[in-house]
Each structure stands twice: as C-alpha cells, then as structure tokens.
PDB file of C-alpha atoms in Angstrom:
ATOM      1  CA  ARG A   1     -10.768   0.816   5.252  1.00  0.00           C
ATOM      2  CA  TRP A   2      -7.600  -1.100   4.932  1.00  0.00           C
ATOM      3  CA  PRO A   3      -4.409   0.066   3.272  1.00  0.00           C
ATOM      4  CA  LEU A   4      -3.699  -2.516   0.680  1.00  0.00           C
ATOM      5  CA  LEU A   5      -0.149  -2.686  -0.454  1.00  0.00           C
ATOM      6  CA  VAL A   6      -0.959  -2.077  -4.053  1.00  0.00           C
ATOM      7  CA  SER A   7       1.227   0.993  -4.488  1.00  0.00           C
ATOM      8  CA  GLY A   8       3.940  -0.515  -2.328  1.00  0.00           C
ATOM      9  CA  LEU A   9       3.978  -3.804  -4.228  1.00  0.00           C
ATOM     10  CA  LEU A  10       3.962  -1.967  -7.539  1.00  0.00           C
ATOM     11  CA  ALA A  11       6.844   0.224  -6.424  1.00  0.00           C
ATOM     12  CA  SER A  12       8.845  -2.863  -5.454  1.00  0.00           C
ATOM     13  CA  ALA A  13       8.019  -4.627  -8.723  1.00  0.00           C
ATOM     14  CA  VAL A  14       8.919  -1.615 -10.851  1.00  0.00           C
ATOM     15  CA  HIS A  15      12.058  -0.915  -8.824  1.00  0.00           C
ATOM     16  CA  ALA A  16      13.202  -4.511  -9.256  1.00  0.00           C
ATOM     17  CA  ALA A  17      12.303  -4.501 -12.961  1.00  0.00           C
ATOM     18  CA  SER A  18      14.387  -1.345 -13.416  1.00  0.00           C
ATOM     19  CA  GLY A  19      17.486  -3.233 -12.328  1.00  0.00           C
ATOM     20  CA  GLY A  20      17.701  -2.253  -8.662  1.00  0.00           C
ATOM     21  CA  GLU A  21      17.429  -4.495  -5.644  1.00  0.00           C
ATOM     22  CA  PRO A  22      13.831  -5.133  -4.554  1.00  0.00           C
ATOM     23  CA  ALA A  23      12.771  -2.940  -1.666  1.00  0.00           C
ATOM     24  CA  VAL A  24      10.558  -3.808   1.254  1.00  0.00           C
ATOM     25  CA  ALA A  25       7.068  -2.649   0.391  1.00  0.00           C
ATOM     26  CA  PRO A  26       5.289  -0.446   2.913  1.00  0.00           C
ATOM     27  CA  ALA A  27       2.348  -1.902   4.727  1.00  0.00           C
ATOM     28  CA  GLY A  28      -0.865  -0.535   3.563  1.00  0.00           C
ATOM     29  CA  GLU A  29      -2.676  -0.448   0.038  1.00  0.00           C
ATOM     30  CA  GLY A  30      -6.558  -0.382  -0.219  1.00  0.00           C
ATOM     31  CA  ASP A  31      -9.783  -0.188   1.648  1.00  0.00           C
ATOM     32  CA  GLU A  32     -11.825  -2.694   3.354  1.00  0.00           C
ATOM     33  CA  GLY A  33     -15.127  -3.459   4.806  1.00  0.00           C
ATOM     34  CA  THR A  34     -18.150  -1.340   5.258  1.00  0.00           C
ATOM     35  CA  ARG A  35     -17.893   1.844   7.288  1.00  0.00           C
ATOM     36  CA  GLU A  36     -20.940   1.759   9.493  1.00  0.00           C
ATOM     37  CA  ALA A  37     -21.587   4.897  11.509  1.00  0.00           C
ATOM     38  CA  PRO A  38     -20.834   4.140  15.171  1.00  0.00           C
ATOM     39  CA  GLU A  39     -23.539   4.523  17.764  1.00  0.00           C
ATOM     40  CA  VAL A  40     -21.613   7.249  19.577  1.00  0.00           C
ATOM     41  CA  PRO A  41     -23.448  10.583  19.903  1.00  0.00           C
ATOM     42  CA  GLY A  42     -21.397  13.493  18.629  1.00  0.00           C
ATOM     43  CA  VAL A  43     -18.894  11.361  16.661  1.00  0.00           C
ATOM     44  CA  TYR A  44     -18.775  12.104  12.909  1.00  0.00           C
ATOM     45  CA  ARG A  45     -18.197   8.907  10.921  1.00  0.00           C
ATOM     46  CA  PRO A  46     -19.612   9.080   7.378  1.00  0.00           C
ATOM     47  CA  THR A  47     -19.666   6.152   4.969  1.00  0.00           C
ATOM     48  CA  THR A  48     -16.606   6.304   2.681  1.00  0.00           C
ATOM     49  CA  SER A  49     -14.520   3.890   0.609  1.00  0.00           C
ATOM     50  CA  GLY A  50     -11.322   4.792   2.475  1.00  0.00           C
ATOM     51  CA  PRO A  51      -8.006   6.069   1.095  1.00  0.00           C
ATOM     52  CA  PHE A  52      -5.322   4.186  -0.866  1.00  0.00           C
ATOM     53  CA  VAL A  53      -2.606   3.267   1.586  1.00  0.00           C
ATOM     54  CA  THR A  54      -4.024   3.794   5.047  1.00  0.00           C
ATOM     55  CA  PHE A  55      -5.799   1.083   6.989  1.00  0.00           C
ATOM     56  CA  THR A  56      -8.534   3.238   8.432  1.00  0.00           C
ATOM     57  CA  ALA A  57      -9.838   2.369  11.858  1.00  0.00           C
ATOM     58  CA  PRO A  58     -13.291   0.805  11.285  1.00  0.00           C
ATOM     59  CA  LEU A  59     -12.973  -2.974  11.019  1.00  0.00           C
ATOM     60  CA  THR A  60     -15.098  -5.351   9.012  1.00  0.00           C
ATOM     61  CA  PRO A  61     -18.106  -5.913  11.303  1.00  0.00           C
ATOM     62  CA  HIS A  62     -18.324  -9.057  13.401  1.00  0.00           C
ATOM     63  CA  GLY A  63     -19.498 -12.001  11.307  1.00  0.00           C
ATOM     64  CA  LYS A  64     -19.141 -10.108   8.002  1.00  0.00           C
ATOM     65  CA  LEU A  65     -16.825 -10.947   5.099  1.00  0.00           C
ATOM     66  CA  VAL A  66     -15.315  -8.420   2.709  1.00  0.00           C
ATOM     67  CA  SER A  67     -13.729  -9.437  -0.594  1.00  0.00           C
ATOM     68  CA  GLN A  68     -12.377  -6.369  -2.338  1.00  0.00           C
ATOM     69  CA  PRO A  69     -10.715  -6.272  -5.791  1.00  0.00           C
ATOM     70  CA  ILE A  70      -8.170  -3.529  -6.439  1.00  0.00           C
ATOM     71  CA  LEU A  71      -6.736  -2.740  -9.873  1.00  0.00           C
ATOM     72  CA  SER A  72      -3.708  -0.499 -10.257  1.00  0.00           C
ATOM     73  CA  VAL A  73      -1.887   0.411 -13.477  1.00  0.00           C
ATOM     74  CA  ALA A  74       1.422   2.236 -13.023  1.00  0.00           C
ATOM     75  CA  SER A  75       3.647   3.802 -15.663  1.00  0.00           C
ATOM     76  CA  ALA A  76       7.279   4.679 -14.987  1.00  0.00           C
ATOM     77  CA  ARG A  77       8.481   8.095 -16.063  1.00  0.00           C
ATOM     78  CA  GLY A  78      12.037   7.681 -14.723  1.00  0.00           C
ATOM     79  CA  THR A  79      14.028   6.844 -11.600  1.00  0.00           C
ATOM     80  CA  PHE A  80      15.341   8.577  -8.495  1.00  0.00           C
ATOM     81  CA  ASP A  81      18.982   7.751  -7.755  1.00  0.00           C
ATOM     82  CA  ALA A  82      20.661   7.283  -4.368  1.00  0.00           C
ATOM     83  CA  ARG A  83      20.970  11.080  -3.967  1.00  0.00           C
ATOM     84  CA  GLY A  84      17.330  11.743  -4.776  1.00  0.00           C
ATOM     85  CA  ARG A  85      17.961  13.102  -8.271  1.00  0.00           C
ATOM     86  CA  HIS A  86      15.403  12.326 -10.944  1.00  0.00           C
ATOM     87  CA  HIS A  87      16.487  10.736 -14.218  1.00  0.00           C
ATOM     88  CA  ALA A  88      13.947  10.460 -17.014  1.00  0.00           C
ATOM     89  CA  LEU A  89      13.680   7.272 -19.051  1.00  0.00           C
ATOM     90  CA  ALA A  90      15.639   7.334 -22.292  1.00  0.00           C
ATOM     91  CA  GLU A  91      13.832   7.496 -25.620  1.00  0.00           C
ATOM     92  CA  GLY A  92      12.410   4.099 -26.485  1.00  0.00           C
ATOM     93  CA  GLU A  93      12.394   2.885 -22.872  1.00  0.00           C
ATOM     94  CA  GLY A  94       9.218   2.224 -20.943  1.00  0.00           C
ATOM     95  CA  GLN A  95       7.764   0.300 -18.024  1.00  0.00           C
ATOM     96  CA  VAL A  96       4.127  -0.449 -17.279  1.00  0.00           C
ATOM     97  CA  ASN A  97       3.171  -2.461 -14.219  1.00  0.00           C
ATOM     98  CA  SER A  98      -0.364  -3.663 -13.574  1.00  0.00           C
ATOM     99  CA  ALA A  99      -1.514  -5.276 -10.327  1.00  0.00           C
ATOM    100  CA  LEU A 100      -4.805  -6.936  -9.480  1.00  0.00           C
ATOM    101  CA  SER A 101      -5.196  -7.531  -5.747  1.00  0.00           C
ATOM    102  CA  LEU A 102      -7.893  -9.338  -3.822  1.00  0.00           C
ATOM    103  CA  PHE A 103      -8.199  -8.142  -0.247  1.00  0.00           C
ATOM    104  CA  THR A 104     -10.282 -10.395   1.995  1.00  0.00           C
ATOM    105  CA  GLU A 105     -11.083  -9.664   5.653  1.00  0.00           C
ATOM    106  CA  TYR A 106     -13.436 -11.351   8.115  1.00  0.00           C
ATOM    107  CA  GLY A 107     -14.786  -9.815  11.308  1.00  0.00           C
ATOM    108  CA  VAL A 108     -13.729 -12.421  13.872  1.00  0.00           C
ATOM    109  CA  ALA A 109     -15.101 -10.475  16.842  1.00  0.00           C
ATOM    110  CA  GLU A 110     -16.578  -7.084  17.636  1.00  0.00           C
ATOM    111  CA  ARG A 111     -13.129  -5.465  17.842  1.00  0.00           C
ATOM    112  CA  PHE A 112     -10.959  -7.958  15.948  1.00  0.00           C
ATOM    113  CA  ALA A 113     -10.632  -8.864  12.256  1.00  0.00           C
ATOM    114  CA  ALA A 114      -8.186 -10.917  10.214  1.00  0.00           C
ATOM    115  CA  GLY A 115      -7.544 -11.487   6.557  1.00  0.00           C
ATOM    116  CA  VAL A 116      -5.248 -12.051   3.606  1.00  0.00           C
ATOM    117  CA  GLN A 117      -4.320 -10.182   0.440  1.00  0.00           C
ATOM    118  CA  LEU A 118      -3.183 -11.810  -2.806  1.00  0.00           C
ATOM    119  CA  THR A 119      -1.761  -9.787  -5.688  1.00  0.00           C
ATOM    120  CA  LEU A 120      -1.266 -10.796  -9.314  1.00  0.00           C
ATOM    121  CA  VAL A 121       1.259  -8.589 -11.152  1.00  0.00           C
ATOM    122  CA  HIS A 122       1.830  -8.099 -14.881  1.00  0.00           C
ATOM    123  CA  ASN A 123       5.067  -6.273 -15.747  1.00  0.00           C
ATOM    124  CA  ARG A 124       6.038  -4.931 -19.168  1.00  0.00           C
ATOM    125  CA  ALA A 125       9.401  -3.378 -19.997  1.00  0.00           C
ATOM    126  CA  SER A 126      10.801  -2.059 -23.253  1.00  0.00           C
ATOM    127  CA  LEU A 127      14.241  -0.900 -24.329  1.00  0.00           C
ATOM    128  CA  ALA A 128      15.284   0.700 -27.592  1.00  0.00           C
ATOM    129  CA  SER A 129      15.884  -2.718 -29.174  1.00  0.00           C
ATOM    130  CA  ASP A 130      14.044  -5.198 -26.959  1.00  0.00           C
ATOM    131  CA  ALA A 131      10.814  -5.740 -25.012  1.00  0.00           C
ATOM    132  CA  ALA A 132       9.513  -8.304 -22.535  1.00  0.00           C
ATOM    133  CA  ALA A 133       6.542  -9.057 -20.280  1.00  0.00           C
ATOM    134  CA  SER A 134       5.789 -11.428 -17.426  1.00  0.00           C
ATOM    135  CA  THR A 135       2.842 -12.241 -15.167  1.00  0.00           C
ATOM    136  CA  GLY A 136       2.766 -13.918 -11.779  1.00  0.00           C
ATOM    137  CA  LEU A 137       1.933 -13.784  -8.094  1.00  0.00           C
ATOM    138  CA  SER A 138       3.515 -11.068  -5.985  1.00  0.00           C
ATOM    139  CA  ASP A 139       4.167 -11.230  -2.237  1.00  0.00           C
ATOM    140  CA  THR A 140       1.223 -12.214   0.002  1.00  0.00           C
ATOM    141  CA  LEU A 141      -0.029 -10.383   3.093  1.00  0.00           C
ATOM    142  CA  VAL A 142      -1.559 -12.054   6.142  1.00  0.00           C
ATOM    143  CA  PHE A 143      -2.799  -9.671   8.821  1.00  0.00           C
ATOM    144  CA  ALA A 144      -4.896  -9.078  11.894  1.00  0.00           C
ATOM    145  CA  ARG A 145      -6.335  -5.793  13.198  1.00  0.00           C
ATOM    146  CA  ALA A 146      -7.958  -4.756  16.447  1.00  0.00           C
ATOM    147  CA  THR A 147      -9.668  -1.582  17.612  1.00  0.00           C
ATOM    148  CA  VAL A 148      -8.234  -0.652  20.987  1.00  0.00           C
ATOM    149  CA  LEU A 149      -9.767   2.802  21.498  1.00  0.00           C
ATOM    150  CA  ASP A 150     -13.047   4.371  20.366  1.00  0.00           C
ATOM    151  CA  GLU A 151     -13.351   8.019  19.461  1.00  0.00           C
ATOM    152  CA  THR A 152     -15.386  10.142  21.833  1.00  0.00           C
ATOM    153  CA  PRO A 153     -16.466  13.800  21.501  1.00  0.00           C
ATOM    154  CA  GLY A 154     -13.588  15.954  22.742  1.00  0.00           C
ATOM    155  CA  GLY A 155     -11.554  12.852  23.560  1.00  0.00           C
ATOM    156  CA  PRO A 156      -8.831  10.880  21.770  1.00  0.00           C
ATOM    157  CA  PRO A 157      -9.281   9.641  18.168  1.00  0.00           C
ATOM    158  CA  GLU A 158     -10.231   6.095  17.257  1.00  0.00           C
ATOM    159  CA  MET A 159      -7.192   3.811  17.353  1.00  0.00           C
ATOM    160  CA  THR A 160      -6.649   0.538  15.519  1.00  0.00           C
ATOM    161  CA  VAL A 161      -3.507  -1.602  15.743  1.00  0.00           C
ATOM    162  CA  LEU A 162      -2.167  -3.891  13.027  1.00  0.00           C
ATOM    163  CA  ALA A 163       0.050  -7.003  12.948  1.00  0.00           C
ATOM    164  CA  GLN A 164       1.030  -8.188   9.479  1.00  0.00           C
ATOM    165  CA  VAL A 165       3.283 -10.791   7.860  1.00  0.00           C
ATOM    166  CA  LYS A 166       4.434 -10.465   4.251  1.00  0.00           C
ATOM    167  CA  LEU A 167       5.211 -13.882   2.755  1.00  0.00           C
ATOM    168  CA  PRO A 168       7.761 -14.075  -0.110  1.00  0.00           C
ATOM    169  CA  THR A 169       5.459 -15.693  -2.667  1.00  0.00           C
ATOM    170  CA  GLY A 170       6.683 -13.364  -5.421  1.00  0.00           C
ATOM    171  CA  ARG A 171       9.828 -14.249  -7.354  1.00  0.00           C
ATOM    172  CA  ALA A 172      12.842 -12.192  -6.214  1.00  0.00           C
ATOM    173  CA  GLU A 173      15.328 -13.374  -8.852  1.00  0.00           C
ATOM    174  CA  SER A 174      14.962 -13.191 -12.622  1.00  0.00           C
ATOM    175  CA  GLN A 175      14.913 -16.618 -14.270  1.00  0.00           C
ATOM    176  CA  GLU A 176      15.738 -15.495 -17.794  1.00  0.00           C
ATOM    177  CA  GLU A 177      17.897 -12.653 -19.076  1.00  0.00           C
ATOM    178  CA  GLY A 178      15.568 -11.938 -21.979  1.00  0.00           C
ATOM    179  CA  LEU A 179      12.710 -11.089 -19.582  1.00  0.00           C
ATOM    180  CA  LEU A 180      14.435  -7.791 -18.602  1.00  0.00           C
ATOM    181  CA  ASP A 181      13.673  -8.529 -14.914  1.00  0.00           C
ATOM    182  CA  THR A 182       9.918  -8.315 -15.547  1.00  0.00           C
ATOM    183  CA  ASP A 183       9.569 -11.662 -13.746  1.00  0.00           C
ATOM    184  CA  VAL A 184      10.857 -10.113 -10.487  1.00  0.00           C
ATOM    185  CA  ARG A 185       7.709  -9.535  -8.439  1.00  0.00           C
ATOM    186  CA  GLY A 186       8.806  -9.676  -4.790  1.00  0.00           C
ATOM    187  CA  THR A 187      11.573  -8.945  -2.322  1.00  0.00           C
ATOM    188  CA  GLY A 188      12.437 -12.508  -1.322  1.00  0.00           C
ATOM    189  CA  SER A 189      12.118 -11.737   2.370  1.00  0.00           C
ATOM    190  CA  THR A 190       9.536 -12.437   5.044  1.00  0.00           C
ATOM    191  CA  ASP A 191       8.562  -9.103   6.614  1.00  0.00           C
ATOM    192  CA  LEU A 192       6.966  -8.452   9.987  1.00  0.00           C
ATOM    193  CA  THR A 193       4.979  -5.227  10.328  1.00  0.00           C
ATOM    194  CA  VAL A 194       3.298  -3.552  13.282  1.00  0.00           C
ATOM    195  CA  GLY A 195       1.361  -0.327  13.050  1.00  0.00           C
ATOM    196  CA  VAL A 196      -1.249   1.993  14.430  1.00  0.00           C
ATOM    197  CA  ASP A 197      -4.012   3.956  12.724  1.00  0.00           C
ATOM    198  CA  LEU A 198      -5.689   7.049  14.167  1.00  0.00           C
ATOM    199  CA  THR A 199      -9.015   8.238  12.740  1.00  0.00           C
ATOM    200  CA  ARG A 200     -11.033  11.299  13.723  1.00  0.00           C
ATOM    201  CA  GLY A 201     -14.142  12.913  12.331  1.00  0.00           C
ATOM    202  CA  LEU A 202     -13.667  16.661  11.880  1.00  0.00           C
ATOM    203  CA  ARG A 203     -16.920  17.596  10.158  1.00  0.00           C
ATOM    204  CA  PRO A 204     -17.125  17.776   7.171  1.00  0.00           C
ATOM    205  CA  PHE A 205     -13.813  15.868   6.905  1.00  0.00           C
ATOM    206  CA  LEU A 206     -12.719  12.416   8.037  1.00  0.00           C
ATOM    207  CA  VAL A 207      -8.945  12.324   8.662  1.00  0.00           C
ATOM    208  CA  HIS A 208      -6.514   9.442   9.150  1.00  0.00           C
ATOM    209  CA  LEU A 209      -2.914   9.060  10.297  1.00  0.00           C
ATOM    210  CA  ASP A 210      -1.013   5.778   9.973  1.00  0.00           C
ATOM    211  CA  LEU A 211       2.399   4.874  11.392  1.00  0.00           C
ATOM    212  CA  LEU A 212       4.025   1.519  10.639  1.00  0.00           C
ATOM    213  CA  TYR A 213       7.344  -0.227  11.182  1.00  0.00           C
ATOM    214  CA  THR A 214       8.546  -3.222   9.138  1.00  0.00           C
ATOM    215  CA  HIS A 215      11.315  -5.631  10.107  1.00  0.00           C
ATOM    216  CA  ALA A 216      12.631  -7.857   7.300  1.00  0.00           C
ATOM    217  CA  LEU A 217      13.974 -11.304   8.180  1.00  0.00           C
ATOM    218  CA  PRO A 218      17.283 -12.446   6.604  1.00  0.00           C
ATOM    219  CA  THR A 219      17.013 -14.042   3.159  1.00  0.00           C
ATOM    220  CA  ARG A 220      19.067 -14.920   0.085  1.00  0.00           C
ATOM    221  CA  VAL A 221      18.692 -13.044  -3.196  1.00  0.00           C
ATOM    222  CA  ASP A 222      20.630 -14.283  -6.219  1.00  0.00           C
ATOM    223  CA  GLY A 223      22.608 -16.511  -3.861  1.00  0.00           C
ATOM    224  CA  VAL A 224      23.662 -13.575  -1.666  1.00  0.00           C
ATOM    225  CA  ALA A 225      22.791 -13.461   2.026  1.00  0.00           C
ATOM    226  CA  THR A 226      20.664 -10.323   2.229  1.00  0.00           C
ATOM    227  CA  ARG A 227      19.059  -8.374   5.027  1.00  0.00           C
ATOM    228  CA  TYR A 228      16.974  -5.332   4.188  1.00  0.00           C
ATOM    229  CA  GLY A 229      16.990  -2.402   6.560  1.00  0.00           C
ATOM    230  CA  GLY A 230      14.083  -1.597   8.825  1.00  0.00           C
ATOM    231  CA  THR A 231      11.322   0.432   7.188  1.00  0.00           C
ATOM    232  CA  PHE A 232       9.247   3.240   8.680  1.00  0.00           C
ATOM    233  CA  SER A 233       6.078   4.058   6.730  1.00  0.00           C
ATOM    234  CA  TRP A 234       3.537   6.800   7.299  1.00  0.00           C
ATOM    235  CA  SER A 235       0.386   8.061   5.663  1.00  0.00           C
ATOM    236  CA  ALA A 236      -1.912  11.029   6.241  1.00  0.00           C
ATOM    237  CA  SER A 237      -5.219  11.383   4.444  1.00  0.00           C
ATOM    238  CA  GLY A 238      -8.516  13.176   4.458  1.00  0.00           C
ATOM    239  CA  GLU A 239     -11.955  12.430   2.995  1.00  0.00           C
ATOM    240  CA  TRP A 240     -14.691  14.965   2.285  1.00  0.00           C
ATOM    241  CA  PRO A 241     -18.181  13.561   1.608  1.00  0.00           C
ATOM    242  CA  PHE A 242     -20.592  15.830  -0.262  1.00  0.00           C
ATOM    243  CA  ARG A 243     -23.815  15.706  -2.316  1.00  0.00           C
ATOM    244  CA  GLY A 244     -25.639  14.121   0.582  1.00  0.00           C
ATOM    245  CA  GLY A 245     -22.914  11.549   1.144  1.00  0.00           C
ATOM    246  CA  THR A 246     -23.171  10.015  -2.340  1.00  0.00           C
ATOM    247  CA  LEU A 247     -19.748  11.333  -3.395  1.00  0.00           C
ATOM    248  CA  ALA A 248     -16.495  12.047  -1.576  1.00  0.00           C
ATOM    249  CA  LEU A 249     -13.112  13.527  -2.409  1.00  0.00           C
ATOM    250  CA  MET A 250      -9.975  11.933  -1.001  1.00  0.00           C
ATOM    251  CA  LEU A 251      -6.431  13.325  -0.690  1.00  0.00           C
ATOM    252  CA  GLU A 252      -3.508  11.360   0.691  1.00  0.00           C
ATOM    253  CA  THR A 253       0.235  11.698   1.142  1.00  0.00           C
ATOM    254  CA  SER A 254       2.418   8.808   2.231  1.00  0.00           C
ATOM    255  CA  GLY A 255       6.071   7.969   2.704  1.00  0.00           C
ATOM    256  CA  ARG A 256       8.446   5.045   3.070  1.00  0.00           C
ATOM    257  CA  HIS A 257      11.934   5.224   4.591  1.00  0.00           C
ATOM    258  CA  GLN A 258      14.078   2.085   4.560  1.00  0.00           C
ATOM    259  CA  GLY A 259      17.533   1.724   6.103  1.00  0.00           C
ATOM    260  CA  LEU A 260      20.698   0.421   4.451  1.00  0.00           C
ATOM    261  CA  ARG A 261      20.732  -3.111   3.105  1.00  0.00           C
ATOM    262  CA  ARG A 262      23.320  -5.678   4.228  1.00  0.00           C
ATOM    263  CA  GLU A 263      24.823  -8.312   1.962  1.00  0.00           C
ATOM    264  CA  GLU A 264      26.937 -11.126   3.447  1.00  0.00           C
ATOM    265  CA  GLY A 265      26.892  -9.156   6.692  1.00  0.00           C
ATOM    266  CA  ARG A 266      28.337  -5.957   5.170  1.00  0.00           C
ATOM    267  CA  ARG A 267      26.439  -2.706   4.729  1.00  0.00           C
ATOM    268  CA  VAL A 268      25.766  -1.666   1.150  1.00  0.00           C
ATOM    269  CA  GLU A 269      26.402   2.057   0.936  1.00  0.00           C
ATOM    270  CA  ASP A 270      23.864   4.199  -0.935  1.00  0.00           C
ATOM    271  CA  SER A 271      21.256   1.418  -0.635  1.00  0.00           C
ATOM    272  CA  ARG A 272      18.825   3.458   1.436  1.00  0.00           C
ATOM    273  CA  VAL A 273      15.313   3.468  -0.073  1.00  0.00           C
ATOM    274  CA  GLU A 274      12.922   6.386   0.362  1.00  0.00           C
ATOM    275  CA  GLU A 275       9.845   7.647  -1.420  1.00  0.00           C
ATOM    276  CA  VAL A 276       7.050  10.151  -0.953  1.00  0.00           C
ATOM    277  CA  LEU A 277       3.730   9.680  -2.772  1.00  0.00           C
ATOM    278  CA  LEU A 278       0.773  11.980  -3.336  1.00  0.00           C
ATOM    279  CA  GLY A 279      -2.636  10.705  -4.357  1.00  0.00           C
ATOM    280  CA  GLY A 280      -6.178  11.891  -4.856  1.00  0.00           C
ATOM    281  CA  GLY A 281      -9.437  10.298  -5.816  1.00  0.00           C
ATOM    282  CA  VAL A 282     -13.203  10.417  -6.142  1.00  0.00           C
ATOM    283  CA  GLU A 283     -15.323   8.016  -4.092  1.00  0.00           C
ATOM    284  CA  PHE A 284     -18.763   6.920  -5.265  1.00  0.00           C
ATOM    285  CA  ILE A 285     -20.883   5.938  -2.256  1.00  0.00           C
ATOM    286  CA  PHE A 286     -23.737   3.703  -3.403  1.00  0.00           C
ATOM    287  CA  SER A 287     -24.555   2.404   0.099  1.00  0.00           C
ATOM    288  CA  GLU A 288     -22.886   1.376   3.357  1.00  0.00           C
ATOM    289  CA  ASP A 289     -22.158  -1.981   1.705  1.00  0.00           C
ATOM    290  CA  LEU A 290     -20.884  -0.816  -1.696  1.00  0.00           C
ATOM    291  CA  GLN A 291     -18.429   1.944  -2.641  1.00  0.00           C
ATOM    292  CA  LEU A 292     -16.162   2.637  -5.626  1.00  0.00           C
ATOM    293  CA  LEU A 293     -12.876   4.567  -5.534  1.00  0.00           C
ATOM    294  CA  VAL A 294     -11.174   5.927  -8.655  1.00  0.00           C
ATOM    295  CA  GLY A 295      -7.885   7.670  -8.030  1.00  0.00           C
ATOM    296  CA  TYR A 296      -4.401   8.672  -9.107  1.00  0.00           C
ATOM    297  CA  GLN A 297      -1.027   8.410  -7.349  1.00  0.00           C
ATOM    298  CA  ARG A 298       2.342   9.966  -8.191  1.00  0.00           C
ATOM    299  CA  THR A 299       5.844   9.511  -6.805  1.00  0.00           C
ATOM    300  CA  LEU A 300       6.925  13.002  -5.805  1.00  0.00           C
ATOM    301  CA  TRP A 301      10.430  12.173  -4.584  1.00  0.00           C
ATOM    302  CA  GLY A 302      12.580   9.238  -3.624  1.00  0.00           C
ATOM    303  CA  ARG A 303      15.924   7.488  -3.402  1.00  0.00           C
ATOM    304  CA  ASN A 304      16.656   4.270  -5.310  1.00  0.00           C
ATOM    305  CA  VAL A 305      13.058   3.971  -6.519  1.00  0.00           C
ATOM    306  CA  THR A 306      11.199   4.258  -9.792  1.00  0.00           C
ATOM    307  CA  ALA A 307       9.166   7.411 -10.402  1.00  0.00           C
ATOM    308  CA  LEU A 308       5.602   6.194 -10.949  1.00  0.00           C
ATOM    309  CA  ASP A 309       2.265   7.539 -12.082  1.00  0.00           C
ATOM    310  CA  ALA A 310      -0.553   5.139 -11.215  1.00  0.00           C
ATOM    311  CA  VAL A 311      -4.303   4.920 -11.753  1.00  0.00           C
ATOM    312  CA  VAL A 312      -6.144   2.960  -9.042  1.00  0.00           C
ATOM    313  CA  LEU A 313      -9.643   1.489  -9.236  1.00  0.00           C
ATOM    314  CA  THR A 314     -11.189  -0.393  -6.323  1.00  0.00           C
ATOM    315  CA  LEU A 315     -14.637  -1.659  -5.417  1.00  0.00           C
ATOM    316  CA  VAL A 316     -15.538  -2.088  -1.724  1.00  0.00           C
ATOM    317  CA  PRO A 317     -18.285  -4.689  -1.354  1.00  0.00           C
ATOM    318  CA  VAL A 318     -19.560  -6.535   1.701  1.00  0.00           C
ATOM    319  CA  VAL A 319     -20.057 -10.134   0.550  1.00  0.00           C
ATOM    320  CA  PHE A 320     -21.827 -11.689   3.539  1.00  0.00           C
TER     321      PHE A 320
END
C-alpha cells in the first residue's frame, strides 16, 4: 500500500505552528489499493492493509480505483531543538493537530498507477493566556508509481519506483497574529520526490524498505527568498498476519533528514531538520478489497521538529 504523507504533513504543520520554519514533509503516509496475491509460485504475499509511511510495492490493479480516507490525530508533548535536545511544553501550553486525508489511486496499466492525495488539517494551539484554532487544506500530492521488478523465489525482492510532486496548496504564512500560527499548513514550496520501494515475503512476515529523495524548488516565505535543503527519507516495516489472515500486526520505523535551509541565498545555520519515528498498529483484514488499520506513531528523536504522539485510523477500500 501507499505511504501517505499523513505523519509528514502533520509534522510540518505542528512544526510550523510551534513557531519554526515549515519543513519539507517526507514522501509517504498511508496505504493503498488491494493487495492481491500474485500468481507466482513460492512467493509469499498475504493480504494486508500496509504500513503507515511506506508505499508498499503492489499497485492498485489495472482498471481499479482506490479511494482511501486516513484520519490522524497528533498531540505535541514538546520540541526537539537544533542539537536534538528535547524540551517539554510549558504548563498551560498544548498543540493538537488533526488531519483527514483522501488518497485516490487508479490502476492505469498492469504495472503503472497514478493518483492524488488531498489533506484537510485542523490545528489547535493553546498558551497560558491564549488559544486559537484553524482549519484548511494542506499541501497536495500528485504521484505515479510503476512496478519494475517482480519478486521470485530465491531472487531479488519486488521493486516499485515512485515519482511525486508536492504542490504548495497549504498556507505557508500566518495571516493573523491571534491565530498562533495554527493557519500555517504547508511549506510554501513545490517539492519533487523520487523513490524506490522493496518488498519481500519472508513467511510469516511481509517486509518493506523505502528510500526517497526530495528536492524542493525555490520559493518565498514571509517575503523571504527561501530554498529548503534536500531531504532523504527512509522507512522499514514488517507485517505479521495471523488468525488465518484476518488480523495482522504492523511495526514500522522511519526517518527524515533535511539539509540546511537557504534564505536570500545564504545558509541558515542550525536549520537542519531531522526526525525518527516509531509506529505500530493492528490491521483488520475483512477481505482483499477491504482492510482497516488502527495504529500509533511517536517521534523518538529529532532536530528542529515537534515531538508528536499520533493515533492513525485508515480504511482501505477498493471502490471500483
């Protein structure tokens, strides 16, 4: 399934709402499509809902349409500074960020699929003497994926490649001081991402590895010419179906490492953005065409990011 950017978009929204510069969100957040067992003898490919951030290799089948809602509610417990030190929120402070994404993918051909992801974000922030909330569209993803290598027994894993464009449809600059930056829901930049996913069945587990690189195009934020550093993202996950394939456990770790930001052509020292997330979940497998994933994600470590705890709920249906 596909890695929807839910956690990445939430991290950017919370980071911006906490007063820092928006960071380029990592590619990936969600699941997609139905996972139909391939007709390859000896290859283990159970039906699962897929992990949070990885875009797992199986595409939406040719001629099929997937429309998948993803709900994520994240609460901030503090921030990580430029040196990676954690600072808890002060008494009376709080941030809650909710995101509802709709991931849609169509199987254009047997080995090629394309789609779009829209995300609506609701941010709430509170200080000791003030509180604010704002709702609006976050950045939009347009993507295409292709399977370039099938898994074979004793051979290489299944390989899928990704090309993705992030459009700056989310506001990158606060429009009102009293909103406490809750109306900042994007980075302001157009981002180009390429990546590769590797998937292998290691009975009774299904494992995934994703590697992605994001290049941000120049933009202006608050009137300042800004160029975010290149971002390398990775994710490793495993799924373990049990009870006859009606349930599955999922565990995933992922990371994002973004280079220094430039403003008016000059490097901004201590602007490097990094984070490492850990997540787990339970997958309810009703059929090949319908799965439900309920999970939890936590920011383990980072630089210049908000420390988040998030609950994720996603339904994976095949519409047509």
